[in-house]
Coordinates of C-alpha atoms in Angstrom, one line a residue:
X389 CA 124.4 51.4 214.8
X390 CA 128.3 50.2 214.4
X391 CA 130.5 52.9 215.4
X392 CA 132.5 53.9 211.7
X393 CA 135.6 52.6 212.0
X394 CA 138.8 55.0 211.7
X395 CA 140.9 55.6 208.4
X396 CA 143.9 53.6 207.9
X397 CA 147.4 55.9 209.1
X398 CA 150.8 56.1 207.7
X399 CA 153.7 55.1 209.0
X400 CA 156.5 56.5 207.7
X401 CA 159.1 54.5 209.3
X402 CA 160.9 52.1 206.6
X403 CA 161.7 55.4 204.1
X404 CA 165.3 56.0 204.1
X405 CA 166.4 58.5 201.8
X406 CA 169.6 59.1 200.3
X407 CA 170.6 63.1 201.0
X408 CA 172.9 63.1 198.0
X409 CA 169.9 62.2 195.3
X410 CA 166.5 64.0 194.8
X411 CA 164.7 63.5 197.7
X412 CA 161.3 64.4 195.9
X413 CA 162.1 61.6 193.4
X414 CA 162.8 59.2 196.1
X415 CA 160.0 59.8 198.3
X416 CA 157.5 60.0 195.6
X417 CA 159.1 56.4 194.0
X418 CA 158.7 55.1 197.7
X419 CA 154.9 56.4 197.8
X420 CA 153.9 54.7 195.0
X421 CA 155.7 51.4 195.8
X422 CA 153.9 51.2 199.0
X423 CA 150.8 51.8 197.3
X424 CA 151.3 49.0 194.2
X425 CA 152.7 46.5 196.4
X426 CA 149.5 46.7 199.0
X427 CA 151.0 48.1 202.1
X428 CA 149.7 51.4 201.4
X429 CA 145.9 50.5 201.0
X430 CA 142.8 52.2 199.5
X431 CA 141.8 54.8 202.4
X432 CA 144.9 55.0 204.0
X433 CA 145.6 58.8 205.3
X434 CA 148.3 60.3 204.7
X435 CA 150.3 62.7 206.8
X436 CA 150.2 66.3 206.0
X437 CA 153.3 67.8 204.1
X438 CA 154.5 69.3 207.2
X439 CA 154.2 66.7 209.5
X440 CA 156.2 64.3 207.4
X441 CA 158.7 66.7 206.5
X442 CA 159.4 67.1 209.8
X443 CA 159.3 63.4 210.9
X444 CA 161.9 62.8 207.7
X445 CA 163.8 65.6 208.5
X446 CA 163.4 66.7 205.1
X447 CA 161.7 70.2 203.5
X448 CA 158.2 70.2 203.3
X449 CA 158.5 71.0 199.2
X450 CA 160.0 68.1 198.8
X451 CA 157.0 66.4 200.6
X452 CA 154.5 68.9 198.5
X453 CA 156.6 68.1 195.3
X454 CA 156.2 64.4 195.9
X455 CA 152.6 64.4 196.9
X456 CA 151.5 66.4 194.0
X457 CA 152.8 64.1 191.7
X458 CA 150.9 61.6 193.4
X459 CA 147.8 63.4 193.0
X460 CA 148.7 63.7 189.2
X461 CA 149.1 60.2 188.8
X462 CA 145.8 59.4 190.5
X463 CA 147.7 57.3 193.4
X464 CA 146.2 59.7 196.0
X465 CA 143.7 62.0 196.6
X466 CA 142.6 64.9 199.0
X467 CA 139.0 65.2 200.7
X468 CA 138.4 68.6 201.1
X469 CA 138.8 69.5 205.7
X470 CA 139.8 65.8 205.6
X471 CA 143.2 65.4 204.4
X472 CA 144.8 63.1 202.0
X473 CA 144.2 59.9 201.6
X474 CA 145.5 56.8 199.0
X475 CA 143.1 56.8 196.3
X476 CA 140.9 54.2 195.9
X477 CA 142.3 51.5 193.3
X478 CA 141.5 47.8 191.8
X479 CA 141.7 45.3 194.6
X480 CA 142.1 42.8 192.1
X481 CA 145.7 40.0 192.1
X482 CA 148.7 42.0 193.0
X483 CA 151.0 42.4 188.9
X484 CA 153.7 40.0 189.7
X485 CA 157.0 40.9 190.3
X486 CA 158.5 38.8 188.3
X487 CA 159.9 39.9 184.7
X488 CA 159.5 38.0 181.4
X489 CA 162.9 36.8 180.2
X490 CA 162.0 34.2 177.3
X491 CA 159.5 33.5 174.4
X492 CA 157.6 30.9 176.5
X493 CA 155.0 32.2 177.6
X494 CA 152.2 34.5 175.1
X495 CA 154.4 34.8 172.1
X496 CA 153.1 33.9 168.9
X497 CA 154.4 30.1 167.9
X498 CA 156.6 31.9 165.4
X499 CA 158.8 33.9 167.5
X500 CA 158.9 30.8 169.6
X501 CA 160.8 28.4 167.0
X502 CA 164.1 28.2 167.6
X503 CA 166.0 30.3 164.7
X504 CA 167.7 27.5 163.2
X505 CA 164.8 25.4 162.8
X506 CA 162.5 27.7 160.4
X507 CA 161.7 26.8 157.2
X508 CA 163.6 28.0 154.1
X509 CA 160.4 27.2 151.4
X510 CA 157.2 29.2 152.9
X511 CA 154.9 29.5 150.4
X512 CA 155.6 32.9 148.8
X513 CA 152.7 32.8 146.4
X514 CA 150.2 32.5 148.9
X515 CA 151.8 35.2 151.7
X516 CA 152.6 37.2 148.5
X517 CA 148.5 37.3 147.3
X518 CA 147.5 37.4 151.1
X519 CA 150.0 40.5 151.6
X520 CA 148.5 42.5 148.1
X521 CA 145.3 41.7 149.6
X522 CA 145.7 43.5 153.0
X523 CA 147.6 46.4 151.5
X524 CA 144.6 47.5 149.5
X525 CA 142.7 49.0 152.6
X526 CA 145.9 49.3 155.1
X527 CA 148.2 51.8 154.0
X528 CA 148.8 55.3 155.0
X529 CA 147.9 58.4 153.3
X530 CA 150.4 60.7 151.8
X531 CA 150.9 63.6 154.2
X532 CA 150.0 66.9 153.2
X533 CA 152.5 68.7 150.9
X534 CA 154.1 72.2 151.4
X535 CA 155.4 73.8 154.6
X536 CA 153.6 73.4 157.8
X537 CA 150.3 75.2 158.1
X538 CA 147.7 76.1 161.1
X539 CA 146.9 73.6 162.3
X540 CA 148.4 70.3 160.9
X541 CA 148.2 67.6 163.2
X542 CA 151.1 66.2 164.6
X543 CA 153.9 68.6 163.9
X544 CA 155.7 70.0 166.2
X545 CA 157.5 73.3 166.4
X546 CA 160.6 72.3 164.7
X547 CA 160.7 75.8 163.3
X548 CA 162.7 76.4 166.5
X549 CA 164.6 73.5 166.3
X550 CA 168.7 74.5 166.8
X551 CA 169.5 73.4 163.9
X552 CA 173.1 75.4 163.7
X553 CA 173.7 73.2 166.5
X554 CA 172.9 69.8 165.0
X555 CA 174.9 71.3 161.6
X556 CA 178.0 71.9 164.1
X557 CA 177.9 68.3 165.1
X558 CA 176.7 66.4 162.2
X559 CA 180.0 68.7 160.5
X560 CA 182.1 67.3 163.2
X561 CA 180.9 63.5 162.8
X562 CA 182.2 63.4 159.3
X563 CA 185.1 65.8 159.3
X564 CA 187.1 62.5 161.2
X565 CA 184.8 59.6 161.1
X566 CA 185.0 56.7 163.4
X567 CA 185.6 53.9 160.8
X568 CA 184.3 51.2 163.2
X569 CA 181.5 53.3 163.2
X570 CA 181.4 53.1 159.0
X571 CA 180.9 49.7 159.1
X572 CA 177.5 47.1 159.4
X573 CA 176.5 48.4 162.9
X574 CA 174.4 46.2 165.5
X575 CA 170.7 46.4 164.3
X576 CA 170.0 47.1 167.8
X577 CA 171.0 50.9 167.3
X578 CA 174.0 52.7 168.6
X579 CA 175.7 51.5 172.0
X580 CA 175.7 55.4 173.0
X581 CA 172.7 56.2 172.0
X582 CA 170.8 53.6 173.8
X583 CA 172.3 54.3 176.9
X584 CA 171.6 58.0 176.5
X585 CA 168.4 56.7 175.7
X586 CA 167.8 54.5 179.0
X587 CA 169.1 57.7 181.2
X588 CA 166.7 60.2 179.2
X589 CA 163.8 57.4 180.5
X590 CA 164.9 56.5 184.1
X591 CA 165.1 60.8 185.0
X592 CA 162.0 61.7 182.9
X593 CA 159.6 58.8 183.0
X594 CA 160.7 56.8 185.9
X595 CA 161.8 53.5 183.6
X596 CA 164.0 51.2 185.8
X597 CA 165.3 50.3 181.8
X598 CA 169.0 49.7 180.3
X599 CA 170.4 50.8 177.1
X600 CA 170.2 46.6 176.2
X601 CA 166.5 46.7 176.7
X602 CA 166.2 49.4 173.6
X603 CA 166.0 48.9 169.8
X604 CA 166.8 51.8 167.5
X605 CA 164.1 52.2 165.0
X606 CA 162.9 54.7 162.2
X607 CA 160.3 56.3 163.7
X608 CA 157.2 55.1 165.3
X609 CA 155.5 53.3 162.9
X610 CA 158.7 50.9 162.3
X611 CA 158.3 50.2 165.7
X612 CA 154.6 49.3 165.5
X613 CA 155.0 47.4 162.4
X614 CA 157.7 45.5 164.3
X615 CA 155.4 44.5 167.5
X616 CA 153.0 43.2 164.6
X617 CA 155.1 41.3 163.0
X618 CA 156.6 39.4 165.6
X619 CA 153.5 39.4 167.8
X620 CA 150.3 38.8 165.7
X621 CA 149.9 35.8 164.1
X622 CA 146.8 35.7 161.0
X623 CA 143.5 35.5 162.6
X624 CA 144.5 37.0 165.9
X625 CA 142.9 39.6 167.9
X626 CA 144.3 43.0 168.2
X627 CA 142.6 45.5 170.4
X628 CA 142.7 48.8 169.4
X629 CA 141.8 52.3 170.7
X630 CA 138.6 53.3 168.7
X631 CA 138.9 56.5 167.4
X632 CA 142.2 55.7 167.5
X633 CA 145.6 55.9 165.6
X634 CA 144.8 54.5 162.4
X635 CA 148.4 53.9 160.9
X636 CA 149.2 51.6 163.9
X637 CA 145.7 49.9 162.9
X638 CA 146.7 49.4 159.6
X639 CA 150.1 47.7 160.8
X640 CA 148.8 45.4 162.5
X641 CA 145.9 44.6 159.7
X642 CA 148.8 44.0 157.6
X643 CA 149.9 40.9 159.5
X644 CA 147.1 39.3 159.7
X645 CA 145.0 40.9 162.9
X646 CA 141.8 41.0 163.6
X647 CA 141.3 44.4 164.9
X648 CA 138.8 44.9 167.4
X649 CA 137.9 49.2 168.2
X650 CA 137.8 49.4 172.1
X651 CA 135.6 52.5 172.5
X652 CA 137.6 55.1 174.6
X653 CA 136.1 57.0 177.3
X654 CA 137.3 60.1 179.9
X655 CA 140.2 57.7 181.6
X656 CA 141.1 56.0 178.3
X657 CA 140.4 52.7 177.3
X658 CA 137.2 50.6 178.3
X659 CA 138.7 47.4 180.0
X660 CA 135.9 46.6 180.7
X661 CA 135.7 45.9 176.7
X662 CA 138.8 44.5 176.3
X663 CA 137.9 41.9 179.0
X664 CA 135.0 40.2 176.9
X665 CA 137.5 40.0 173.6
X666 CA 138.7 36.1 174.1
X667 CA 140.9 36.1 171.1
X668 CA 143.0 39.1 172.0
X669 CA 146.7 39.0 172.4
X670 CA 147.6 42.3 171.6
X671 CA 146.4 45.8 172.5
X672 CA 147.8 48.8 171.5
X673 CA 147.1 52.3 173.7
X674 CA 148.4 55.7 174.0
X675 CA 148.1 56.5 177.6
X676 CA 149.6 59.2 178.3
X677 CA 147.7 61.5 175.5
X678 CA 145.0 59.4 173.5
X679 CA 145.6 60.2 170.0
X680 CA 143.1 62.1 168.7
X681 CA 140.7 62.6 171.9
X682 CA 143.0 63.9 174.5
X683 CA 142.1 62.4 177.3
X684 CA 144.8 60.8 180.1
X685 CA 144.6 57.5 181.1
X686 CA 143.7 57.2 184.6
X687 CA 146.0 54.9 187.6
X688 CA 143.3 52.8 187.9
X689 CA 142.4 52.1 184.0
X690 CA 146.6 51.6 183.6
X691 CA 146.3 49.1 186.5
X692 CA 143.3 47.2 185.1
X693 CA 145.1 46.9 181.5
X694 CA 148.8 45.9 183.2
X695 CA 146.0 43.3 184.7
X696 CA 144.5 42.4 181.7
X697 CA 147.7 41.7 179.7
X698 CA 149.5 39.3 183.3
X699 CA 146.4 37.2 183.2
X700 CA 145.7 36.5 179.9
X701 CA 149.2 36.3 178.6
X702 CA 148.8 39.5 176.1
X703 CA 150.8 42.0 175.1
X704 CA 151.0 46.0 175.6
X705 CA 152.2 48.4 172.9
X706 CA 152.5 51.7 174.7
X707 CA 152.9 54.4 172.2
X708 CA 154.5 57.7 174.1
X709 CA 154.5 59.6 171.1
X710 CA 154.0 63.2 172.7
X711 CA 154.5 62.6 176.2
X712 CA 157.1 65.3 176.6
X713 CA 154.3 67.9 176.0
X714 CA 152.6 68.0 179.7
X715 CA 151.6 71.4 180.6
X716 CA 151.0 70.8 184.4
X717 CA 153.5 68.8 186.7
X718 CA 155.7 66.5 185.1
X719 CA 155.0 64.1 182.6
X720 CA 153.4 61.0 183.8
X721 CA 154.9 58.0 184.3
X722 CA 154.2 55.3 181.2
X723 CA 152.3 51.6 181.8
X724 CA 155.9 50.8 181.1
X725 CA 157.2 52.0 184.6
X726 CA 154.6 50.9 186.6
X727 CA 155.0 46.9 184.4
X728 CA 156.2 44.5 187.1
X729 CA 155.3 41.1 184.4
X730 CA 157.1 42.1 181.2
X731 CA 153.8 42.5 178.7
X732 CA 154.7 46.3 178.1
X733 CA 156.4 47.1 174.8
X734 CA 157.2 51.0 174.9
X735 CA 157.3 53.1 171.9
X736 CA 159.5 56.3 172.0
X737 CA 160.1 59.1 169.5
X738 CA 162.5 62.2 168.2
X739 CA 159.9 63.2 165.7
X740 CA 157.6 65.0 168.1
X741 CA 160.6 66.8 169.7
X742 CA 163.1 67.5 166.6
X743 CA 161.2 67.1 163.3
X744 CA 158.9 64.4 161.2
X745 CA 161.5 63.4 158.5
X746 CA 164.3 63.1 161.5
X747 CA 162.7 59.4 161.4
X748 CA 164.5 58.0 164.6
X749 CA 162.2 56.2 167.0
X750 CA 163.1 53.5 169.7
X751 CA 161.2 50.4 171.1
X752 CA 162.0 49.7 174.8
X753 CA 161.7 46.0 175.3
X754 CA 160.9 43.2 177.6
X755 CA 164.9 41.7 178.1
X756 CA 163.7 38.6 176.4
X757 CA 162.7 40.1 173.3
X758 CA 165.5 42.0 172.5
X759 CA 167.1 39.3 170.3
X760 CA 164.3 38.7 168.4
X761 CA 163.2 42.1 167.5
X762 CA 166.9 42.6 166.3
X763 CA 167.0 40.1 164.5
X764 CA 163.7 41.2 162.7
X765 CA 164.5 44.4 161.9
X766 CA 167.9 43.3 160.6
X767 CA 166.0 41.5 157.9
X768 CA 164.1 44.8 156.6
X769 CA 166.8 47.6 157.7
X770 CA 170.4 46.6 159.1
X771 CA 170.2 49.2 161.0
X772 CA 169.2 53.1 161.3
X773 CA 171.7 55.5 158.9
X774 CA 174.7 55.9 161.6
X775 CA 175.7 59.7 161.5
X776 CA 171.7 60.3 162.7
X777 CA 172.6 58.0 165.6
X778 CA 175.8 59.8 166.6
X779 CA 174.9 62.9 166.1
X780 CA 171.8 62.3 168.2
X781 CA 173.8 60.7 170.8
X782 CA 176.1 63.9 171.3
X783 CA 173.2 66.0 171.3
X784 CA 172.1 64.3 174.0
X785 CA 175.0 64.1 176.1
X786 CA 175.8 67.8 175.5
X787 CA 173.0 68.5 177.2
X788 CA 171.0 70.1 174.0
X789 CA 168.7 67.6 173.9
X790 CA 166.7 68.4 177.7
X791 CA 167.2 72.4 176.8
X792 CA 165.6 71.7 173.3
X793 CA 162.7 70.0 175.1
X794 CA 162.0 72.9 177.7
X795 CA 161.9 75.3 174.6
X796 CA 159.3 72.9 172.5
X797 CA 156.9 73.2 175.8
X798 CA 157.3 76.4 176.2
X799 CA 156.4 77.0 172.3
X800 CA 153.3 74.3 172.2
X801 CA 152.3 75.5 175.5
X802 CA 151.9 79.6 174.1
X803 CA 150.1 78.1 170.8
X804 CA 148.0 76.4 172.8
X805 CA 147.0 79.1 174.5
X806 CA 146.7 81.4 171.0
X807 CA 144.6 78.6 169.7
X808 CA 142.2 79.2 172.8
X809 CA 142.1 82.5 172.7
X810 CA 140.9 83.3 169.5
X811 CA 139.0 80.1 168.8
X812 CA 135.4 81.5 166.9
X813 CA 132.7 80.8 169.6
X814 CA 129.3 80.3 168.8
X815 CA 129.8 78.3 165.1
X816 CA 126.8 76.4 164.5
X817 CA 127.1 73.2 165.2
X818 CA 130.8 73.2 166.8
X819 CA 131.0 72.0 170.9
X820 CA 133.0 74.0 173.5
X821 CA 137.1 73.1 173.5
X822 CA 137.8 71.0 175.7
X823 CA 140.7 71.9 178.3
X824 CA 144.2 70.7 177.1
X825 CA 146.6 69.7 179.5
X826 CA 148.9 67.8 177.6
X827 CA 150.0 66.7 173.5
X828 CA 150.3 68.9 170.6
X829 CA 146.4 68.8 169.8
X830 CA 143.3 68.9 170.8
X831 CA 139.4 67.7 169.7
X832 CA 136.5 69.7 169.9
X833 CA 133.1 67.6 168.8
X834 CA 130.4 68.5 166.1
X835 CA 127.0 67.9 165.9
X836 CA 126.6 65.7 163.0
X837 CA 128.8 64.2 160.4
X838 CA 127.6 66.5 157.6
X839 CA 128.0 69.4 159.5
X840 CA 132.0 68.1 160.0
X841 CA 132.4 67.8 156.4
X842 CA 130.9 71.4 155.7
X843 CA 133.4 73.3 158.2
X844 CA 136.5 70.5 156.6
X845 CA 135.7 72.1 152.9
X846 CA 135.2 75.7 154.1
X847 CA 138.7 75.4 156.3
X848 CA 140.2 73.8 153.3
X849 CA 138.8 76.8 150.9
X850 CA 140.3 79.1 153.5
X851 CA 143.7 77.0 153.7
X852 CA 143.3 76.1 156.9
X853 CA 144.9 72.5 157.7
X854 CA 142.4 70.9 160.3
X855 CA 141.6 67.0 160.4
X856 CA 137.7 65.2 160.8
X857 CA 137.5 63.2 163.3
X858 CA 135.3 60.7 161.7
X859 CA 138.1 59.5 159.7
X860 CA 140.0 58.2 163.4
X861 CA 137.2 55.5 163.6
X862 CA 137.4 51.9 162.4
X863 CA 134.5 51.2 159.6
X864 CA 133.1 49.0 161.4
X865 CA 132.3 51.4 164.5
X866 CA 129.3 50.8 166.5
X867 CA 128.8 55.0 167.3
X868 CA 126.3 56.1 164.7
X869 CA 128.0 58.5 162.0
X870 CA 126.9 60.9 163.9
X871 CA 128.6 60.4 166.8
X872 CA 131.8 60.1 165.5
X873 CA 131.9 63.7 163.9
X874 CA 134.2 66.4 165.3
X875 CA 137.7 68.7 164.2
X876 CA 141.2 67.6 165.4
X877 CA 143.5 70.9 165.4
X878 CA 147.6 70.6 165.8
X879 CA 148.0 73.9 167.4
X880 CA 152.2 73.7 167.5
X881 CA 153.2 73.4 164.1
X882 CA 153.0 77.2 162.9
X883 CA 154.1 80.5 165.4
X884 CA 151.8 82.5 166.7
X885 CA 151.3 85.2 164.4
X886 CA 150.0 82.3 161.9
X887 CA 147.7 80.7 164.3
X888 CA 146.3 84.4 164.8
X889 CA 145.8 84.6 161.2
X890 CA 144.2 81.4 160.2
X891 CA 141.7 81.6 163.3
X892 CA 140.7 85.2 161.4
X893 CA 139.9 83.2 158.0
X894 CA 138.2 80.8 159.9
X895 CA 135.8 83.1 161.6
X896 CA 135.2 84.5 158.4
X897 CA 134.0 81.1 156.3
X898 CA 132.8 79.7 159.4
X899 CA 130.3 82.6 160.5

């Protein structure tokens, strides 16, 4: 027999750390370059927290800081007596370095036409009929009327939202207007704003992104709508998480896609799905908190899809929509910071921190789509009402914004925990919670579809707000009915006291 050889070591010479800056930021960004770029290779052991401390003259939290955000992120892993190692990851090409800066290569032949040279008599009639066609099964619901109630899905606690604050400086904005300001503004969004905007990403989610890489929008959805329009031709494929966000679905129906449901499992999206779809250009993911099962997507499923999209040419639409809300460690970083080819188009939003109706959203962009998008949303929307931009823009740089944030995790993170609590155990039918470690929600399965609807009426008769999960999957799902039954429960939307109450009524119809 071969003797076994020995792990991979580290060497730690080659990190040079600036004293004046956050040395756990550093190290942990120099960590996981080694790892992406290949000279930090599956197996490798690490040294432990003390020993590199001391050989980088630095404190070992710092080292334990980094290293557990590290573990977080899936880049390494311990073996228990063994140490830590680098985790094993895809071996497949190394993403290029290299960043998209034009329309040549994957966009749809429409976005590549040079501006002047489209054609002023498209046939209206026939988009017109193909358009009141598509609208008939894509188009969004009206959302539920009257305050907030336990536990309406995707709210978040904007009871607590400073709104005195916002009142102060929305007063101020208009007591002595900037009259530049008053004018047509850059569809882009506010200067400011972006750039407050590109900060917020680089200390929070570890973007390397500027403010001209960003593209004020209304909310989420126009930003969705906008990566369909200018990304899907008719006929093309558009991968989609299956149960998934069905509004984005519908946008991207709307211009012509061919959706396909990916079926998502416990690290997010099956790649291995998405590899065998020929016709896809486009797929469209929530990573950092599937929307509506929860899970996180794993390093190696991020790497495979950052893969997917450099070889075939696609495209990435991230959607962070509650990726404040992490209740362990910080929040991950996005596909968009680890995106070394320009396919990721990141999707960023106030409405999950401040309030729905807020609708102010942001797309962060490849640099050579910027134009284009612009331009785009200048033909629906000039640009987003100003004094919300301003106002949101001094909010920001007064430093209400990152306090606001603490607060809202604090909140979601103590209904969560009410939720759990006093959840009914043992309802017929009903599956154990799962555990929740990020988003403003959570999914627990249910036994059959029937059952679903039975526990939907009786929490409705009790007004209780709580979604089926059946109604997340695309018709056309392979899962049997079945399979796709379950509750999805916002748990932030309403304090604790009304969480207590509606669990009560709950218990009551349910048992």
């Amino acid at each position: 027999m071969s003797p076994v050889s020995p792990p991979l070591s580290f060497n730690p010479a080659g990190i040079e750390l600036d004293r004046r800056q956050g040395l756990t930021r550093q190290l942990y960004d120099a960590l996981r370059q080694r790892v992406l770029d290949g000279r930090l290779v599956s197996g490798t052991r690490l040294p432990a927290t003390r020993d590199l401390a001391t050989a980088l003259s630095i404190s070992r939290n710092s080292v334990v800081r980094a290293y557990d955000q590290l573990y977080a992120e899936g880049f390494i892993e311990s073996r228990v007596g063994d140490g830590t190692y680098v985790a094993q990851l895809p071996t497949a090409k190394k993403l290029s370095t290299k960043v998209s800066t034009g329309f040549s290569t994957g966009l749809s032949p429409t976005l590549s036409t040079k501006w002047a040279d489209l054609p002023e008599d498209l046939d209206s009639e026939v988009i017109h009929s193909a358009g009141l066609a598509r609208i008939r099964t894509n188009h969004l619901s009206l959302p539920p009327a009257g305050p907030p109630r336990a536990f309406r899905v995707g709210v978040p606690a904007f009871d607590l939202f400073p709104f005195e604050v916002w009142a102060k400086l929305n007063g101020a904005f208009w007591r002595k207007p900037d009259l530049e300001l008053l004018c047509y503004g850059d569809p882009a969004g506010d200067g400011r704003l972006r750039g407050l905007i590109a900060a917020y990403l680089r200390s929070s989610r570890g973007m390397q992104c500027t403010a001209e890489q960003i593209v004020i929008t209304s909310g989420a959805q126009q930003a969705i709508s906008l990566c369909a329009q200018l990304l899907v031709e008719p006929g093309d494929g558009v991968a989609v998480e299956n149960p998934g966000y069905r509004a984005a679905g519908h946008a991207f129906a709307l211009a012509g896609g061919k959706l396909h449901g990916v079926p998502v499992d416990g690290e997010g999206i099956d790649c291995q799905v998405l590899n065998t779809l020929s016709d896809c250009r486009v797929a469209y993911v929530t990573p950092s908190h599937q929307y509506p099962m929860g899970v996180v997507m794993s390093l190696a499923r991020r790497l495979e899809l950052l893969a997917w999209a450099e070889r075939t040419g696609g495209w990435i639409i991230e959607d962070d929509y509650d990726g404040e809300y992490r209740y362990s460690g910080a929040p991950l970083s996005p596909l968009a910071a680890l995106d070394r080819s320009g396919r990721v188009l990141y999707v960023g939003t106030f409405g999950k921190v401040a309030f729905p109706a807020l609708r102010l959203g942001y797309l962060v962009l490849p640099a050579g789509l910027v134009d284009a998008f612009a331009r785009r949303r200048a033909v629906d929307m000039r640009h987003s009402e100003v004094s919300t931009q301003a106002v949101m823009a001094e909010f920001m740089a007064a430093g209400h914004f990152q306090r606001h944030i603490r607060r809202m995790r604090r909140a979601a993170l103590s209904r969560r925990n009410t939720l759990l609590a006093g959840w009914p155990s043992g309802v017929a039918g009903v599956g154990e919670l799962p555990s929740v470690a990020a988003g403003l929600h959570l999914t627990v399965r249910v036994d059959s579809l029937a059952r679903e609807q039975q526990l939907l009426e009786l929490a409705r008769a009790a007004e209780v707000e709580i979604n089926g999960l059946s109604s997340y999957w695309l018709a056309q799902s392979s899962p049997p009915a079945d399979q796709r039954a379950g509750l999805v429960l916002g748990f932030a939307a309403v304090p604790e006291p009304a969480i207590v109450q509606a669990l009560e009524r709950l218990r009551r119809v349910w048992q």
